[in-house]
Coordinates of C-alpha atoms in Angstrom, one line a residue:
Chain A
M25 CA 88.8 39.6 124.6
P26 CA 86.8 42.8 125.1
L27 CA 85.9 43.2 121.4
T28 CA 83.9 40.7 119.5
G29 CA 84.3 39.7 115.9
L30 CA 81.3 41.9 115.0
D31 CA 82.9 44.8 116.8
L32 CA 86.1 44.5 114.9
S33 CA 84.3 44.2 111.6
A34 CA 82.4 47.4 112.5
I35 CA 85.6 49.2 113.2
W36 CA 87.1 48.0 110.0
L37 CA 84.0 49.0 108.0
T38 CA 84.0 52.4 109.7
L39 CA 87.6 53.1 108.7
E40 CA 87.0 51.9 105.2
L41 CA 84.0 54.2 104.9
A42 CA 85.7 57.2 106.4
T43 CA 88.8 56.8 104.2
L44 CA 86.9 56.4 101.0
T45 CA 84.6 59.3 101.9
T46 CA 87.5 61.6 102.7
V47 CA 89.3 60.8 99.4
L48 CA 86.1 61.4 97.4
L49 CA 85.4 64.6 99.4
L50 CA 88.8 66.0 98.6
L51 CA 88.3 65.3 94.9
I52 CA 84.8 66.8 94.8
G53 CA 85.3 69.4 97.5
T54 CA 88.4 71.0 96.1
P55 CA 86.8 72.3 92.9
I56 CA 83.6 73.3 94.8
S57 CA 85.6 75.2 97.4
W58 CA 87.8 76.9 94.7
W59 CA 84.7 78.0 92.8
L60 CA 83.1 79.3 96.0
A61 CA 86.3 81.1 97.0
R62 CA 86.8 82.8 93.6
T63 CA 83.4 83.3 92.0
R64 CA 81.5 86.5 91.8
S65 CA 78.4 84.7 90.6
R66 CA 75.1 85.2 92.3
L67 CA 74.9 81.4 92.8
K68 CA 77.7 81.6 95.4
G69 CA 75.2 82.2 98.2
P70 CA 72.8 79.4 97.3
V71 CA 75.5 76.9 96.6
G72 CA 77.3 77.7 99.8
A73 CA 74.0 77.3 101.7
V74 CA 73.3 73.9 100.2
V75 CA 76.8 72.7 101.0
A76 CA 76.3 73.9 104.6
L77 CA 72.9 72.3 105.1
P78 CA 74.1 69.2 106.8
L79 CA 75.5 71.4 109.6
V80 CA 72.0 72.4 110.7
L81 CA 69.7 69.6 109.5
P82 CA 69.0 66.6 111.6
P83 CA 70.7 63.6 110.0
T84 CA 67.4 61.8 109.8
V85 CA 66.2 64.5 107.3
I86 CA 69.2 64.0 105.1
G87 CA 69.0 60.3 105.4
F88 CA 65.3 60.3 104.6
Y89 CA 65.7 62.3 101.4
L90 CA 68.7 60.3 100.3
L91 CA 66.7 57.2 100.9
V92 CA 63.9 58.5 98.7
T93 CA 66.0 59.8 95.9
M94 CA 68.3 56.7 95.8
G95 CA 65.4 54.3 96.2
P96 CA 63.9 52.3 93.3
N97 CA 61.5 55.1 92.4
G98 CA 63.9 58.1 93.1
P99 CA 65.8 60.0 90.4
I100 CA 69.2 58.6 91.5
G101 CA 67.7 55.2 91.8
H102 CA 66.5 55.3 88.2
V103 CA 70.0 56.2 87.1
T104 CA 71.8 53.6 89.1
Q105 CA 69.3 50.9 88.0
S106 CA 69.6 51.8 84.3
L107 CA 73.4 51.6 84.7
G108 CA 72.9 48.1 86.1
L109 CA 74.1 49.0 89.6
G110 CA 70.9 48.3 91.4
V111 CA 69.7 50.6 94.1
L112 CA 72.1 52.2 96.6
P113 CA 70.2 52.2 99.9
F114 CA 71.3 49.5 102.3
T115 CA 74.6 49.0 100.5
F116 CA 78.1 50.1 101.4
A117 CA 78.1 52.3 98.2
G118 CA 74.9 54.0 99.4
L119 CA 76.6 54.7 102.7
V120 CA 79.5 56.3 101.0
V121 CA 77.2 58.6 99.0
G122 CA 75.3 59.6 102.1
S123 CA 78.6 60.3 104.0
V124 CA 79.9 62.4 101.2
F125 CA 76.8 64.7 101.5
Y126 CA 76.8 64.6 105.2
S127 CA 80.5 65.5 105.7
M128 CA 80.8 67.9 102.7
P129 CA 80.8 71.2 104.8
F130 CA 83.6 69.9 107.0
V131 CA 85.8 69.6 103.9
V132 CA 84.6 72.5 101.8
Q133 CA 84.6 75.2 104.5
P134 CA 88.3 74.9 105.6
L135 CA 89.3 74.6 101.9
Q136 CA 87.3 77.7 101.0
N137 CA 88.8 79.7 103.9
A138 CA 92.3 78.6 102.9
F139 CA 91.7 79.5 99.2
E140 CA 90.2 82.9 100.1
A141 CA 93.1 83.7 102.4
I142 CA 95.6 83.3 99.5
G143 CA 94.0 86.1 97.6
D144 CA 94.7 87.3 94.1
R145 CA 98.3 88.5 94.4
P146 CA 100.2 85.2 94.4
L147 CA 98.2 84.1 91.4
E148 CA 98.9 87.3 89.6
V149 CA 102.6 87.0 90.4
A150 CA 102.7 83.4 89.1
A151 CA 100.9 84.6 85.9
T152 CA 103.6 87.2 85.3
L153 CA 106.1 84.5 85.7
R154 CA 104.5 82.6 82.8
A155 CA 102.5 80.0 84.9
S156 CA 99.3 78.8 83.2
P157 CA 96.1 78.6 85.2
W158 CA 96.5 74.9 86.0
D159 CA 100.2 75.4 86.7
R160 CA 99.3 78.2 89.2
F161 CA 96.8 76.0 90.9
F162 CA 99.2 73.1 91.5
T163 CA 102.4 75.1 92.2
V164 CA 101.0 78.0 94.2
V165 CA 97.5 77.4 95.4
L166 CA 97.9 73.8 96.6
P167 CA 101.1 74.4 98.6
L168 CA 99.8 77.7 100.1
A169 CA 96.5 76.0 101.1
R170 CA 98.2 73.0 102.7
P171 CA 97.0 73.9 106.2
G172 CA 93.5 74.0 104.9
F173 CA 93.9 70.6 103.3
I174 CA 95.1 69.1 106.5
T175 CA 92.2 70.5 108.4
A176 CA 89.7 69.4 105.8
T177 CA 91.1 65.9 105.7
V178 CA 91.1 65.4 109.4
L179 CA 87.6 66.9 109.9
G180 CA 86.1 65.0 107.0
F181 CA 87.5 61.7 108.2
A182 CA 86.6 62.3 111.9
H183 CA 83.1 63.5 111.1
T184 CA 82.4 60.5 108.9
V185 CA 83.6 58.2 111.6
G186 CA 81.3 59.9 114.0
E187 CA 78.1 59.8 112.0
F188 CA 75.1 57.8 113.1
G189 CA 71.7 59.1 111.9
V190 CA 72.4 59.0 108.2
V191 CA 74.1 55.6 108.4
L192 CA 71.1 54.2 110.2
M193 CA 68.6 55.7 107.8
I194 CA 70.2 54.7 104.5
G195 CA 72.5 51.8 105.5
G196 CA 70.1 49.9 107.7
N197 CA 72.1 47.8 110.1
I198 CA 73.7 45.0 108.1
P199 CA 76.8 43.4 109.7
D200 CA 80.0 43.7 107.5
K201 CA 78.1 45.9 105.0
T202 CA 76.6 48.9 106.7
R203 CA 77.1 48.4 110.4
T204 CA 79.6 51.0 111.5
V205 CA 80.9 51.6 115.0
S206 CA 78.3 54.1 116.0
V207 CA 75.5 51.7 115.0
Q208 CA 77.2 48.8 116.7
I209 CA 77.3 50.9 120.0
F210 CA 73.6 51.5 119.6
D211 CA 73.0 47.8 119.2
H212 CA 75.0 47.0 122.3
V213 CA 73.1 49.5 124.3
E214 CA 69.8 48.2 123.0
A215 CA 70.9 44.7 124.1
M216 CA 72.0 46.0 127.5
E217 CA 75.6 45.0 126.7
Y218 CA 77.0 48.1 128.5
A219 CA 80.5 46.6 128.9
Q220 CA 80.8 46.1 125.2
A221 CA 79.3 49.5 124.5
H222 CA 81.9 51.0 126.8
W223 CA 84.9 49.6 124.9
L224 CA 83.7 51.0 121.6
A225 CA 82.3 54.3 123.0
G226 CA 85.5 54.9 125.0
G227 CA 87.6 54.0 122.0
M228 CA 85.7 56.7 120.0
V229 CA 86.2 59.3 122.7
V230 CA 90.0 58.6 122.8
F231 CA 90.2 58.5 119.0
S232 CA 88.4 61.8 118.5
F233 CA 90.4 63.5 121.2
F234 CA 93.7 62.6 119.7
V235 CA 92.6 63.5 116.2
L236 CA 91.5 67.0 117.4
L237 CA 94.6 67.3 119.5
A238 CA 96.8 66.6 116.5
L239 CA 94.9 69.1 114.5
Y240 CA 95.0 71.9 116.9
S241 CA 98.7 71.5 117.8
S242 CA 99.6 71.3 114.1
R243 CA 98.3 74.8 113.5
R244 CA 101.5 76.8 113.7
F245 CA 102.2 80.3 112.6
K246 CA 101.7 80.6 108.9
P247 CA 103.8 83.3 107.3
A248 CA 102.0 85.7 105.0
L249 CA 103.1 86.2 101.5
G250 CA 106.6 87.6 101.7
Chain B
M24 CA 94.4 102.1 53.5
D25 CA 95.7 99.4 51.1
A26 CA 95.6 96.1 53.0
A27 CA 98.8 95.0 51.4
L28 CA 100.6 98.0 52.9
E29 CA 99.7 97.2 56.5
P30 CA 102.2 94.4 57.2
A31 CA 104.9 96.6 55.8
L32 CA 103.8 99.5 58.1
A33 CA 103.6 97.1 61.1
Q34 CA 107.2 96.1 60.3
Q35 CA 108.3 99.6 60.2
A36 CA 106.6 100.3 63.5
G37 CA 108.4 97.3 64.9
G38 CA 111.7 98.6 63.6
E39 CA 111.4 101.9 65.4
R40 CA 110.7 100.1 68.7
A41 CA 107.7 101.6 70.3
I42 CA 105.0 100.8 72.8
R43 CA 101.6 101.7 71.6
A44 CA 98.9 101.4 74.2
R45 CA 95.2 102.4 74.1
F46 CA 93.0 101.4 77.0
R47 CA 89.6 102.3 78.1
V48 CA 88.4 100.9 81.4
D49 CA 85.2 101.9 83.2
Y50 CA 84.7 101.4 86.9
A51 CA 82.0 102.9 89.0
G52 CA 83.1 106.5 89.4
F53 CA 86.4 106.1 87.6
T54 CA 87.4 105.9 83.9
L55 CA 90.8 105.2 82.6
D56 CA 91.1 106.5 79.0
V57 CA 94.6 106.6 77.7
D58 CA 96.2 106.5 74.2
L59 CA 99.9 106.4 74.3
T60 CA 102.9 105.9 72.1
L61 CA 106.0 105.4 74.2
P62 CA 109.6 104.8 73.3
G63 CA 110.5 101.2 73.1
H64 CA 113.6 101.7 75.2
G65 CA 114.6 103.4 78.3
V66 CA 112.6 104.1 81.5
T67 CA 109.2 105.6 81.1
A68 CA 107.6 106.8 84.3
L69 CA 103.9 106.7 84.7
F70 CA 103.6 109.5 87.2
G71 CA 100.6 110.8 89.1
H72 CA 98.8 110.9 92.4
S73 CA 97.0 107.9 93.9
G74 CA 93.8 107.4 92.0
S75 CA 95.2 108.8 88.8
G76 CA 95.0 105.4 87.1
K77 CA 98.7 104.7 86.7
T78 CA 98.6 101.3 88.4
T79 CA 95.5 100.3 86.4
C80 CA 97.3 101.3 83.3
L81 CA 100.2 99.1 84.2
R82 CA 97.9 96.2 85.0
C83 CA 96.2 96.6 81.6
V84 CA 99.6 96.4 79.9
A85 CA 100.3 93.2 81.9
G86 CA 96.9 91.7 81.1
L87 CA 96.0 91.5 84.8
E88 CA 93.2 93.9 84.1
R89 CA 91.2 93.4 81.0
A90 CA 90.3 96.8 79.4
Q91 CA 86.8 96.8 77.8
H92 CA 88.4 98.5 74.9
G93 CA 92.1 98.2 74.3
R94 CA 94.9 97.8 71.9
L95 CA 98.5 97.1 72.9
E96 CA 101.5 96.7 70.7
I97 CA 105.0 96.2 72.1
N98 CA 107.8 96.8 69.6
G99 CA 105.8 95.5 66.8
E100 CA 104.1 92.5 68.5
L101 CA 100.3 92.7 69.0
W102 CA 99.4 91.6 72.6
Q103 CA 95.8 92.9 72.7
D104 CA 93.2 94.2 70.3
T105 CA 89.6 94.3 71.3
A106 CA 88.6 95.1 67.7
S107 CA 89.9 91.8 66.4
G108 CA 89.4 89.8 69.6
V109 CA 93.1 89.4 70.4
F110 CA 93.9 89.1 74.1
L111 CA 97.1 87.4 75.1
P112 CA 96.7 86.2 78.7
T113 CA 99.3 87.4 81.2
H114 CA 101.2 84.2 81.3
K115 CA 101.8 84.3 77.5
R116 CA 103.1 87.9 77.6
P117 CA 106.9 88.0 77.7
L118 CA 107.0 90.6 80.5
G119 CA 108.5 91.0 83.9
Y120 CA 106.3 92.6 86.7
V121 CA 107.6 93.9 90.0
F122 CA 104.9 94.5 92.5
Q123 CA 104.7 97.1 95.2
E124 CA 105.3 94.5 97.8
A125 CA 107.9 92.0 96.5
S126 CA 105.3 89.2 96.7
L127 CA 107.8 86.3 96.8
F128 CA 106.2 82.9 97.2
P129 CA 106.5 82.2 100.9
H130 CA 106.7 78.5 100.4
L131 CA 109.8 78.6 98.2
S132 CA 113.4 79.6 99.0
V133 CA 114.9 82.6 97.2
R134 CA 116.6 80.3 94.7
R135 CA 113.4 78.5 93.9
N136 CA 111.5 81.7 93.7
L137 CA 114.0 82.8 91.0
E138 CA 113.9 79.5 89.2
Y139 CA 110.0 79.5 89.2
G140 CA 109.9 82.1 86.4
M141 CA 113.2 81.0 84.7
R142 CA 111.9 77.5 84.2
R143 CA 108.6 78.6 82.7
A144 CA 110.4 81.1 80.4
G145 CA 112.8 78.4 79.2
A146 CA 115.7 80.3 80.6
L147 CA 116.9 77.9 83.3
E148 CA 120.1 77.2 81.5
D149 CA 121.0 80.9 81.1
R150 CA 123.9 81.0 83.5
Q151 CA 125.1 84.3 82.2
A152 CA 121.8 86.0 83.0
W153 CA 121.9 84.4 86.4
E154 CA 125.3 85.7 87.2
Q155 CA 124.4 89.1 85.9
A156 CA 121.3 89.3 88.1
M157 CA 123.2 88.1 91.1
E158 CA 125.8 90.8 90.5
L159 CA 123.4 93.5 89.5
L160 CA 121.1 93.1 92.5
G161 CA 123.6 91.7 95.1
I162 CA 121.5 88.7 96.1
G163 CA 124.0 85.9 95.7
H164 CA 124.3 85.4 99.5
L165 CA 120.5 85.1 100.0
L166 CA 119.8 82.2 97.7
E167 CA 119.1 79.5 100.3
R168 CA 117.0 81.7 102.6
M169 CA 113.2 81.7 102.9
P170 CA 111.4 85.0 102.0
D171 CA 110.4 85.5 105.6
R172 CA 114.1 85.7 106.6
L173 CA 114.7 88.7 104.3
S174 CA 114.5 92.4 104.9
G175 CA 112.0 94.5 102.9
G176 CA 114.8 95.8 100.6
E177 CA 116.3 92.3 100.0
R178 CA 112.8 90.9 99.2
Q179 CA 112.3 93.7 96.6
R180 CA 115.7 93.0 95.0
V181 CA 114.9 89.3 94.7
G182 CA 111.5 90.3 93.2
I183 CA 113.3 92.4 90.6
A184 CA 115.8 89.6 89.8
R185 CA 112.9 87.1 89.6
A186 CA 111.2 89.3 87.0
L187 CA 114.4 90.0 85.0
L188 CA 115.4 86.3 84.9
T189 CA 112.3 85.5 82.8
R190 CA 114.1 87.3 79.9
P191 CA 111.2 89.8 79.6
R192 CA 110.9 92.0 76.6
L193 CA 109.2 94.6 78.8
L194 CA 109.7 95.3 82.4
L195 CA 106.8 96.7 84.5
M196 CA 107.4 98.2 87.9
D197 CA 104.6 99.2 90.2
E198 CA 106.0 101.6 92.8
P199 CA 108.7 99.1 93.8
L200 CA 109.9 101.5 96.5
A201 CA 106.6 102.6 98.0
A202 CA 106.4 99.9 100.6
L203 CA 110.0 100.6 101.9
D204 CA 111.1 103.1 104.5
L205 CA 113.6 105.8 103.6
K206 CA 116.6 103.8 104.5
R207 CA 115.6 100.8 102.4
K208 CA 114.7 103.1 99.6
S209 CA 118.2 104.6 99.5
E210 CA 119.6 101.1 99.7
I211 CA 117.7 99.9 96.6
L212 CA 117.8 103.1 94.4
P213 CA 121.4 102.5 93.3
Y214 CA 120.4 99.1 92.0
L215 CA 117.5 100.6 90.1
E216 CA 119.9 103.1 88.6
R217 CA 122.2 100.4 87.5
L218 CA 119.2 98.6 85.9
H219 CA 118.5 101.8 84.1
D220 CA 122.0 102.0 82.8
E221 CA 122.4 98.3 81.8
L222 CA 119.0 97.1 80.6
D223 CA 118.2 97.3 77.0
I224 CA 114.5 96.6 77.3
P225 CA 111.8 99.2 77.9
V226 CA 110.7 99.8 81.5
L227 CA 107.4 101.2 82.6
Y228 CA 107.8 102.6 86.1
V229 CA 104.8 103.6 88.1
S230 CA 105.5 106.2 90.8
H231 CA 104.0 109.1 92.7
S232 CA 107.4 110.4 93.9
P233 CA 108.9 113.2 91.9
D234 CA 112.3 112.5 93.2
E235 CA 112.2 108.8 92.1
V236 CA 111.0 109.9 88.6
A237 CA 113.6 112.5 88.3
R238 CA 116.3 110.1 89.2
L239 CA 115.3 107.1 87.1
A240 CA 113.1 108.1 84.2
D241 CA 114.0 109.1 80.7
H242 CA 110.4 109.8 79.7
V243 CA 107.4 110.8 81.7
V244 CA 103.7 110.3 81.3
L245 CA 101.7 112.4 83.7
L246 CA 98.3 110.9 84.6
D247 CA 95.5 112.7 86.3
Q248 CA 92.0 111.2 86.9
G249 CA 92.5 108.5 84.3
K250 CA 93.7 110.8 81.6
V251 CA 97.1 111.6 80.2
V252 CA 97.9 115.3 80.9
A253 CA 101.4 115.4 79.6
R254 CA 104.1 113.2 78.2
G255 CA 107.5 113.4 76.7
P256 CA 111.2 113.4 77.6
L257 CA 111.8 113.9 81.3
V258 CA 113.5 117.3 81.2
D259 CA 111.0 118.9 78.9
T260 CA 107.9 117.5 80.5
L261 CA 108.8 118.5 84.0
A262 CA 109.6 122.1 82.9
R263 CA 106.1 122.6 81.3
L264 CA 103.8 125.2 82.7
D265 CA 100.5 124.0 81.5
L266 CA 100.2 121.1 83.9
P267 CA 97.3 120.7 86.3
T268 CA 97.7 122.6 89.5
A269 CA 98.1 119.3 91.4
F270 CA 101.6 119.0 89.8
T271 CA 102.8 122.6 90.1
E272 CA 103.0 122.7 93.9
D273 CA 106.0 120.5 93.6
A274 CA 107.1 121.9 90.2
G275 CA 110.8 121.9 89.3
V276 CA 113.2 120.8 86.6
V277 CA 115.7 118.1 86.2
I278 CA 119.1 119.0 84.8
E279 CA 121.7 116.6 83.5
S280 CA 125.2 117.8 84.4
V281 CA 128.8 116.6 84.3
V282 CA 131.2 116.8 87.2
A283 CA 133.6 119.4 86.0
E284 CA 135.8 120.5 88.9
H285 CA 136.5 119.7 92.5
D286 CA 137.5 122.6 94.8
D287 CA 139.1 120.8 97.7
G288 CA 140.0 124.0 99.5
Y289 CA 136.3 125.0 100.0
H290 CA 134.9 121.4 99.6
L291 CA 132.9 122.3 96.6
T292 CA 132.2 120.6 93.3
R293 CA 131.3 122.4 90.0
L294 CA 128.7 120.8 87.8
D295 CA 128.5 122.0 84.2
F296 CA 125.4 121.8 82.0
P297 CA 124.5 123.5 78.8
G298 CA 123.9 127.1 79.7
G299 CA 125.8 127.3 82.9
N300 CA 127.1 125.7 86.0
V301 CA 126.3 125.3 89.7
M302 CA 128.5 124.8 92.8
V303 CA 127.5 122.2 95.2
A304 CA 129.0 120.6 98.3
R305 CA 132.0 118.3 97.4
R306 CA 130.7 115.2 95.6
P307 CA 132.5 111.8 95.6
E308 CA 132.0 111.3 91.9
A309 CA 135.0 111.5 89.6
L310 CA 135.5 114.2 87.1
G311 CA 133.5 113.6 83.9
R312 CA 130.8 111.6 85.6
K313 CA 127.2 112.4 84.7
L314 CA 125.0 113.6 87.6
R315 CA 121.3 114.6 87.6
F316 CA 120.0 117.2 89.9
R317 CA 116.6 118.7 90.5
V318 CA 115.9 122.4 90.9
H319 CA 112.6 123.1 92.6
A320 CA 110.7 126.1 91.2
R321 CA 110.4 127.4 94.8
D322 CA 114.2 127.5 95.2
V323 CA 114.7 129.8 92.2
S324 CA 114.4 133.6 92.6
L325 CA 114.8 136.3 89.9
A326 CA 116.7 139.5 89.8
V327 CA 116.9 142.2 87.2
A328 CA 120.7 142.6 87.5
R329 CA 123.5 140.4 88.6
L330 CA 123.3 140.6 92.4
E331 CA 126.7 141.2 94.1
G332 CA 127.2 140.7 97.8
S333 CA 124.7 137.8 98.1
T334 CA 125.3 134.5 99.8
I335 CA 123.7 132.8 96.9
T336 CA 126.5 131.8 94.6
N337 CA 124.6 130.1 91.9
L338 CA 123.6 132.7 89.4
L339 CA 122.5 132.1 85.8
P340 CA 121.6 134.5 83.0
V341 CA 118.2 133.6 81.8
L342 CA 115.5 134.6 79.3
V343 CA 111.9 134.6 80.4
T344 CA 109.9 132.4 78.0
D345 CA 106.6 132.0 79.7
V346 CA 104.6 133.1 82.8
A347 CA 101.7 131.1 84.1
D348 CA 99.4 130.7 87.2
A349 CA 100.9 128.7 90.0
D350 CA 99.1 126.6 92.7
T351 CA 98.1 129.6 94.7
P352 CA 96.7 133.0 93.5
A353 CA 99.7 134.7 95.3
H354 CA 102.2 133.0 93.1
V355 CA 103.2 132.7 89.4
L356 CA 105.3 130.1 87.7
V357 CA 107.9 131.5 85.4
R358 CA 109.6 129.4 82.7
L359 CA 113.1 130.4 81.9
D360 CA 115.6 129.4 79.4
A361 CA 119.2 129.3 80.6
E362 CA 120.8 129.1 77.1
G363 CA 119.2 125.8 76.3
T364 CA 118.5 124.5 79.8
P365 CA 114.9 125.0 81.0
L366 CA 114.3 126.3 84.5
L367 CA 111.2 127.1 86.5
A368 CA 110.8 129.8 89.1
R369 CA 107.9 130.2 91.5
I370 CA 107.7 133.8 92.6
T371 CA 105.0 136.0 94.1
R372 CA 102.6 137.8 91.8
R373 CA 103.6 141.1 93.4
S374 CA 107.3 140.6 92.7
A375 CA 106.5 139.6 89.1
D376 CA 104.6 142.8 88.6
Q377 CA 107.1 145.0 90.4
L378 CA 110.0 143.6 88.4
R379 CA 107.9 143.5 85.2
V380 CA 108.7 139.9 84.6
G381 CA 107.4 139.2 81.1
V382 CA 108.1 137.0 78.1
G383 CA 111.4 138.0 76.4
R384 CA 112.9 139.7 79.4
R385 CA 116.5 138.9 80.3
M386 CA 117.1 138.4 84.0
W387 CA 119.3 136.6 86.5
A388 CA 118.1 133.4 88.2
Q389 CA 119.4 132.7 91.6
I390 CA 119.3 129.1 92.6
K391 CA 119.2 128.6 96.4
T392 CA 119.5 124.9 96.6
V393 CA 119.7 122.0 94.2
A394 CA 118.7 118.4 95.0
L395 CA 121.3 116.0 93.7
L396 CA 119.9 112.7 92.5
G397 CA 122.3 109.9 93.0

């Protein structure tokens, strides 16, 4: 058996983390993207920049600040403690919070592009056909932005699977709780278990390749508004 | 005014079926400032060059544009009044809007595009309206197609049907033909004419094409640089002389006539109108049918006596009622009265002086060509 029990639990944990993160990101990212796509507010630039920060910052920087703010003396830490949730660092929940921040731009940007591409016209048409704002969003925007949602889901999931720095900083390295595949590979390499590392690392390469292949070949011609 | 009287007056206003619209919109470098009372029935054309504010005006009526100052009353119902803070959002206004490009939802079939508005307007069960729209616009065979499988003209017909099926109390059309080529235009115009004949709701029709306006409108509002420069019944308004120069280069009148006689030997048809008649190439219409035609001012010349031995057969006795400057200093526009039917002639200033064309003078108008509409 090339994979140990610890390897399998790391894989399972990684999938759990990526799924939960992606679901949360779609819920949080959709309104943020919609706002960014439609607003004329001066805050558009700053908010867009903050969302995009994880693209350029080293994961250690994000991990560090999350650690500080979620720690016993940080503002988020105070809130979670007063709610009786304890502190988030070195827990699975903390890992989810960190991943949401870290993968945010990979969900928000495709959605924002998709929303912007729809433009005003279909919404105006729907309004003249008596559709209320919510109705317009669900019956016009969501179907027309479907390619954007597919891209956002795939990228958000894949990017969370592939994170390492943030996980190590705020998750520590606790088997079954915060030890994801990328950390497990790191451990194997540290312990000179190259064969074990190969199985996981190779698996990641194959996984990532097929995810991206599926994504790029699903991008068919999208008809403009008729 | 006595406050108790106001509802009664509003009722009265509703009874006479009118559209009262007052909008003021300021953009950088452009101001739309209109105050209009339009008939609550028939087709009213908002006519003007691009940038005249006609589309903005239509968008204000639809609530797609929110005028800083505005009041809008449609056949007695208040849709907007900045003074009292009333603003009905677009989706609560019972109107139909036809955009320049048909703007069908690309993810829905023709049938589901049509049902989108019907369902929300509570009109899904109205089979009679459905059948009528299918028949009126000839789209019954397109229902299962997706919008990207339709031609431009078909898309626009579906767009019109989609708007009509919401049972609107006002139909707004923003240059529905502008995005179509000449062939598609002539394919869809007959449908619009049938709408004109069969709809009993008011239609606001934005256009920059004099021919379209002449063919479809009952009333005209001329807009220029965000202001109303003229409005009134089609025939009277187009025959006015005091319009800005921009409109006079294409000046002309529209005449409503009746098909009176077919001359099969010479392949001609005689069209009668109050004040005279014209002969045109043989028309397919049956005797008694109404036909509109347009006479451009540049196609009308004047003579002091009835000219014999000319190839121009259409001669009318006229009375000069007004003379005004035309679009060039070399020309003047002459307004004529052919026993009740107004005509315009664009002649050179030199001819006008030589023939002493002046108000009150009786002359003969020679019509070189007429443009038949429909």
